[in-house]
Tab-separated table of C-alpha atoms and ligand atoms in Angstrom:
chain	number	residue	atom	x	y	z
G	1	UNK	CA	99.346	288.180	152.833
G	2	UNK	CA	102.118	286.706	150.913
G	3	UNK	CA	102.106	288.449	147.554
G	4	UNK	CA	105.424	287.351	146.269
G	5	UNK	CA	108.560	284.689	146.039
G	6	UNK	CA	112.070	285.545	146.144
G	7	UNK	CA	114.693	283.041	145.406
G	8	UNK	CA	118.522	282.209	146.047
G	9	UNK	CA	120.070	280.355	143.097
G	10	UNK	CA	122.835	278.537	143.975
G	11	UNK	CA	121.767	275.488	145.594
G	12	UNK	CA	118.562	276.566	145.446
G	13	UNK	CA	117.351	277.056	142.292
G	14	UNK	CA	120.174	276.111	140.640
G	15	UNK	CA	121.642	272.611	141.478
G	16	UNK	CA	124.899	273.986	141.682
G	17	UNK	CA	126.796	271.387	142.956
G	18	UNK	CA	125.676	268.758	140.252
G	19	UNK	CA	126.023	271.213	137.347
G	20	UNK	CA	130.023	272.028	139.388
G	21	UNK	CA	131.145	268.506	139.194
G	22	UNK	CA	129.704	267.996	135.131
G	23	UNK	CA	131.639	271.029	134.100
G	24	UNK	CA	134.975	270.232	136.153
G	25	UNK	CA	134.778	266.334	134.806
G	26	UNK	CA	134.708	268.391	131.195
G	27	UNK	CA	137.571	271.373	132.065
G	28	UNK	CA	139.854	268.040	133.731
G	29	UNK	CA	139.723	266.460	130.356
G	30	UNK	CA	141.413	269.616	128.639
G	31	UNK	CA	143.419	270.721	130.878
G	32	UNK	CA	145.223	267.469	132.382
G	33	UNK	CA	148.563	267.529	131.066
G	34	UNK	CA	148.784	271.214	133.200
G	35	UNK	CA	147.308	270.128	136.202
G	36	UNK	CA	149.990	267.805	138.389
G	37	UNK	CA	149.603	264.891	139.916
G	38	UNK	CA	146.124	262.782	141.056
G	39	UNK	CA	143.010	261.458	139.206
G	40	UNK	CA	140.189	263.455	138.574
G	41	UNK	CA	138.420	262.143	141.541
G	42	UNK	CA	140.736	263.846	143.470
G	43	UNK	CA	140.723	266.610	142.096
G	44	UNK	CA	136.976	267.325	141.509
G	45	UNK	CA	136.821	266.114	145.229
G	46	UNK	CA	139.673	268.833	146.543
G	47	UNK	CA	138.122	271.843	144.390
G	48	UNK	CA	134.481	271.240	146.095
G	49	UNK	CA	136.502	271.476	149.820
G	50	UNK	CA	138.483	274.155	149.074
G	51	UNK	CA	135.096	275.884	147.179
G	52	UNK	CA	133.107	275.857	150.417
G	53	UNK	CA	129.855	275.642	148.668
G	54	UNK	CA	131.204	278.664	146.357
G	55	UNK	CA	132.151	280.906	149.481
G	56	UNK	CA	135.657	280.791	148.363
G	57	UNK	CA	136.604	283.057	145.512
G	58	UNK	CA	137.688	280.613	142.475
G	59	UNK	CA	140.857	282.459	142.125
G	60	UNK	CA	141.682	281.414	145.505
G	61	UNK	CA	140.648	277.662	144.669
G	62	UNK	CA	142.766	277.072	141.573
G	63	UNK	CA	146.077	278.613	142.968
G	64	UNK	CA	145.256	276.263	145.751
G	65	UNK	CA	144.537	273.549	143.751
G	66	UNK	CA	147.666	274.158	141.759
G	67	UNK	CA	149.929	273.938	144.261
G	68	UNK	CA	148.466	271.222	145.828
G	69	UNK	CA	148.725	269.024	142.649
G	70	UNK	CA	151.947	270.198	141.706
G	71	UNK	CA	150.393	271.353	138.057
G	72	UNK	CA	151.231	274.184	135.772
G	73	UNK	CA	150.835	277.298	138.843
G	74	UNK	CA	150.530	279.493	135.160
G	75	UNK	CA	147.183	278.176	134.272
G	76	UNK	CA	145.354	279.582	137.375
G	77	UNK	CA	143.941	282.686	134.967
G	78	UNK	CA	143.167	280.919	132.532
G	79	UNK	CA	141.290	277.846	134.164
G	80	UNK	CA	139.402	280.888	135.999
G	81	UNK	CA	138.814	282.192	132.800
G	82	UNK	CA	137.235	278.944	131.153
G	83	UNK	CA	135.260	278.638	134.468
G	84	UNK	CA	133.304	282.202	134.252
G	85	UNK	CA	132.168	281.215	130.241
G	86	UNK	CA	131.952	277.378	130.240
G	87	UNK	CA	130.582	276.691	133.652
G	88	UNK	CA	126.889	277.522	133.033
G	89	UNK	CA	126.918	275.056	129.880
G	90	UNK	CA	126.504	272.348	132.466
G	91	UNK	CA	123.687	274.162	134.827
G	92	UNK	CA	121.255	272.057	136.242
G	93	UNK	CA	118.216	273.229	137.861
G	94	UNK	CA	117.035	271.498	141.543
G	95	UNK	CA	114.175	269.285	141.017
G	96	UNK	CA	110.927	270.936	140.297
G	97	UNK	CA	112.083	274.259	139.315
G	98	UNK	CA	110.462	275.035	136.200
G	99	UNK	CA	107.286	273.437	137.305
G	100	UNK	CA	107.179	275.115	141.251
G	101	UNK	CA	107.926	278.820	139.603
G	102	UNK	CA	104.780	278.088	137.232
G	103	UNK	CA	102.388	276.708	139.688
G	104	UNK	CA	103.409	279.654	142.133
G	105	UNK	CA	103.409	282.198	139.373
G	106	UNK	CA	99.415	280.659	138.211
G	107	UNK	CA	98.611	281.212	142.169
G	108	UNK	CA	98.976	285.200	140.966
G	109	UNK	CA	102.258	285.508	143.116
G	110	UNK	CA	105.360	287.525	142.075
G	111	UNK	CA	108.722	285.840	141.534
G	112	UNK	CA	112.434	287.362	141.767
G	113	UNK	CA	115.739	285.392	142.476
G	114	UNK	CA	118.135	287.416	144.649
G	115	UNK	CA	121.821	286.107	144.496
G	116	UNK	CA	125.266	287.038	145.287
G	117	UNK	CA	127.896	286.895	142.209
G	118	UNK	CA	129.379	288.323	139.371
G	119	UNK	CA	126.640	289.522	137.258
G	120	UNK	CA	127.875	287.988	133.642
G	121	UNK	CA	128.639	284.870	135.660
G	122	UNK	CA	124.813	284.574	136.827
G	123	UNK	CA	122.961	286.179	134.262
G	124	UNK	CA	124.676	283.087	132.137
G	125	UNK	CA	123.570	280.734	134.739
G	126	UNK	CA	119.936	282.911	134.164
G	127	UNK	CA	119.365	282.231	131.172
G	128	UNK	CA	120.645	278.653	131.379
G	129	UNK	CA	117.627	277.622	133.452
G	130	UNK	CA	115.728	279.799	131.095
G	131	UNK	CA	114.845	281.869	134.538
G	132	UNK	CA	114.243	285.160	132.314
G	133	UNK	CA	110.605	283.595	131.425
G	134	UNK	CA	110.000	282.193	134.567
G	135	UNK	CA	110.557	285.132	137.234
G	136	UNK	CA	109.387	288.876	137.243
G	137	UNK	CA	113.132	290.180	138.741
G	138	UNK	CA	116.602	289.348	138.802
G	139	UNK	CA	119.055	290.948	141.118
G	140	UNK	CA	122.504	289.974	140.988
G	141	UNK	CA	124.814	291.898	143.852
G	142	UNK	CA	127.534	293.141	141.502
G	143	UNK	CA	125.327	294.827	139.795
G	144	UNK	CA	123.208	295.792	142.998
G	145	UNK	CA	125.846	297.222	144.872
G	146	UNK	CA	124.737	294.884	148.325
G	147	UNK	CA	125.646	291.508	148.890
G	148	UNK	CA	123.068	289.366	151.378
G	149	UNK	CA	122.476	289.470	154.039
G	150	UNK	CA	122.372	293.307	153.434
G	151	UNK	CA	119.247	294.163	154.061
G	152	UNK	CA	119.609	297.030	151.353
G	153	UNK	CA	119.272	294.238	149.074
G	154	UNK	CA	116.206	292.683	149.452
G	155	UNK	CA	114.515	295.820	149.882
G	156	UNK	CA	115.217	296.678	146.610
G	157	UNK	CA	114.308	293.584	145.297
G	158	UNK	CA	110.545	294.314	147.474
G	159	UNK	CA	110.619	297.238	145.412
G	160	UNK	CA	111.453	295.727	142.058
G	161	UNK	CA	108.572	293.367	142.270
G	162	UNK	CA	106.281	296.508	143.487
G	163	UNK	CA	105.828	294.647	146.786
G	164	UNK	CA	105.993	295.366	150.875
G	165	UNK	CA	108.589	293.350	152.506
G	166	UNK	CA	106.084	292.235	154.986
G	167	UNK	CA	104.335	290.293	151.763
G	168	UNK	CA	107.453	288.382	150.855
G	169	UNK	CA	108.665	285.199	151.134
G	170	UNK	CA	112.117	284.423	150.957
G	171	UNK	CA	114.017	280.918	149.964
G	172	UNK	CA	117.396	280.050	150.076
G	173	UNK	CA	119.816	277.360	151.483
G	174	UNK	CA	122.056	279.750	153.070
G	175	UNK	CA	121.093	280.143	156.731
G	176	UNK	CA	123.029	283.560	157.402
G	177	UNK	CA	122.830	284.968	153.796
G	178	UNK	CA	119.209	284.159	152.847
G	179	UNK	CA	117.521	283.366	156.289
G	180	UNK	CA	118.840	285.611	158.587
G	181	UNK	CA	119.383	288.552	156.070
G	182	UNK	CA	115.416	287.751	154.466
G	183	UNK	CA	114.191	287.979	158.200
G	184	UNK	CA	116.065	290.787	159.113
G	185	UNK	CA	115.150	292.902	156.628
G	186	UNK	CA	111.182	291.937	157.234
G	187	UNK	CA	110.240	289.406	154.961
G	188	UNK	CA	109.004	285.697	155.274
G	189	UNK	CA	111.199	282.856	155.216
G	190	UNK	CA	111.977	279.227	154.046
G	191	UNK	CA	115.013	277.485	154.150
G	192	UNK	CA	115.944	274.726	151.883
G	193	UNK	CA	117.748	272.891	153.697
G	194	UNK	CA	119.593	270.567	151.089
G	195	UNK	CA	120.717	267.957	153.630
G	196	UNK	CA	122.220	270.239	156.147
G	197	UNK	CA	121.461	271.143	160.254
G	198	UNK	CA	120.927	274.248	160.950
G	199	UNK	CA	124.327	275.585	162.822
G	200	UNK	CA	123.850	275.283	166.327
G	201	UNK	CA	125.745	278.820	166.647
G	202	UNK	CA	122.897	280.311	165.119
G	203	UNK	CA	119.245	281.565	166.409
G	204	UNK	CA	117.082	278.614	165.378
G	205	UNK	CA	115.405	279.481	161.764
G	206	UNK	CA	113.197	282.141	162.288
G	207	UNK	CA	110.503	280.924	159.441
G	208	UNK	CA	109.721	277.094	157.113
G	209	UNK	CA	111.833	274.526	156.681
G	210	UNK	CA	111.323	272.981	152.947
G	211	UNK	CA	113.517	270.054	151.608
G	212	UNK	CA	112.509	270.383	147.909
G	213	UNK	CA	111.023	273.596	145.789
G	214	UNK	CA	107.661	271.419	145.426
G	215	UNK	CA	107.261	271.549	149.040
G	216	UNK	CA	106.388	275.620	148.454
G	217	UNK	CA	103.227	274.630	146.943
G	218	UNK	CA	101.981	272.369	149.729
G	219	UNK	CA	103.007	275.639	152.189
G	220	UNK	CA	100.348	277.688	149.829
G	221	UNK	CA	97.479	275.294	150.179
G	222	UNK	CA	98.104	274.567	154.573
G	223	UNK	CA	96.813	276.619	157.489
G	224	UNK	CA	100.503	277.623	158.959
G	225	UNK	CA	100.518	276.587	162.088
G	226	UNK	CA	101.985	279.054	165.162
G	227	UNK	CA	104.889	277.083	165.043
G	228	UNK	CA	106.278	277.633	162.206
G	229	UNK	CA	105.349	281.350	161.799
G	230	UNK	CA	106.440	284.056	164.118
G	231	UNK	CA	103.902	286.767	165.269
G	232	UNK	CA	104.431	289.198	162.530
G	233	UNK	CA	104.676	286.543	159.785
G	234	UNK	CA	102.258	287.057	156.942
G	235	UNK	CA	99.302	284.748	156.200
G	236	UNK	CA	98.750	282.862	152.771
G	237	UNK	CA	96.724	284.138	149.700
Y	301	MG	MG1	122.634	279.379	147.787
């Protein structure tokens, strides 16, 4: 029986990429004189490529962007800087957030959100989307010590929530990172699939396929069909 819900947040809880582009349209207006040539189009469009859907340390990204602009190379530390405190000023949540969390957490399920990050960076994203009233655990992998897909990782966060693996369900719009990783280490999965195909290079999802948070509630209330569950995957309250 599925007892609790463990979340991703970027580009899962979080609508990362919407709350990105609002807070570089913002740092491009300060900092233009420093940052070469090109509109901010260009720009925004360039840091989101060379950001990978935030795979790619920001360091990395504004010494790239730098040079590829022909701006101020001098600023990189200090446009990093304004990214780790500004950036969560603009966080947006994905549609149906606050409302899925409460109509799982009134089913008597436990919540956590499991994410890979710096942990001042995402407890300010956190407590952004007001997550600290919403959700029973937070674990952030800095502060963790184990980055998904480690399995070490979301066995801790089974035990933070006072939970068997078995009895979790795991969402998240990574397919190696939260997917893989979830079912590895035993637990349920969903995968939010934001748009994307699964990569062909990968074993086809082992668990749901959602394509918004509201579609979590319809999973509680169907009779999951053998198709989408594997042998060993839990059953519904
Ligand atoms: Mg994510």
């Amino acid at each position: 029986m599925i007892s609790a819900v463990l979340f991703d947040l970027d580009e899962t809880l979080l609508d990362r990429t919407t709350s990105l582009v609002a807070f570089l349209g913002d740092q491009h207006s300060r900092f233009a004189a420093g940052l070469g040539s090109g509109s901010f189009e260009t720009w925004r469009d360039r840091f989101l490529e060379f950001d990978a859907r935030g795979r790619v340390p920001k360091a990395v990204v504004y010494r790239s962007l730098l040079a590829e602009f022909h701006g101020d190379a001098s600023l990189a530390e200090t446009l990093l800087s304004d990214y780790r405190t500004r950036c969560s000023r603009f966080a947006r949540p994905c549609d149906g957030m606050a409302s899925t969390l409460m109509l799982l957490r009134a089913k008597g399920l436990r919540l956590g959100v499991v994410t890979n990050g710096e942990t001042e960076f995402q407890a300010r994203h956190v407590e952004a989307l007001g997550l600290d009233s919403l959700v029973d655990a937070v674990l952030v992998s800095q502060t963790e010590g184990f980055r998904k897909p480690d399995a070490a990782l979301f066995r801790l966060a089974a035990g933070r929530l006072g939970v068997e693996l078995a009895n979790c369900l795991f969402v998240g719009d990574n397919p190696v990172a939260d997917i893989l990783g979830a079912d590895a280490a035993g637990m349920a999965t969903a995968w939010f699939r934001c748009g994307q195909e699964w990569p062909p290079a990968l074993p086809p999802t082992p668990g749901f396929v959602i394509d918004r948070l509201s579609d979590l509630l319809e999973l509680t209330n169907q009779d999951p069909g053998p198709k989408k569950l594997s042998p060993r995957r839990a059953t519904w309250p």
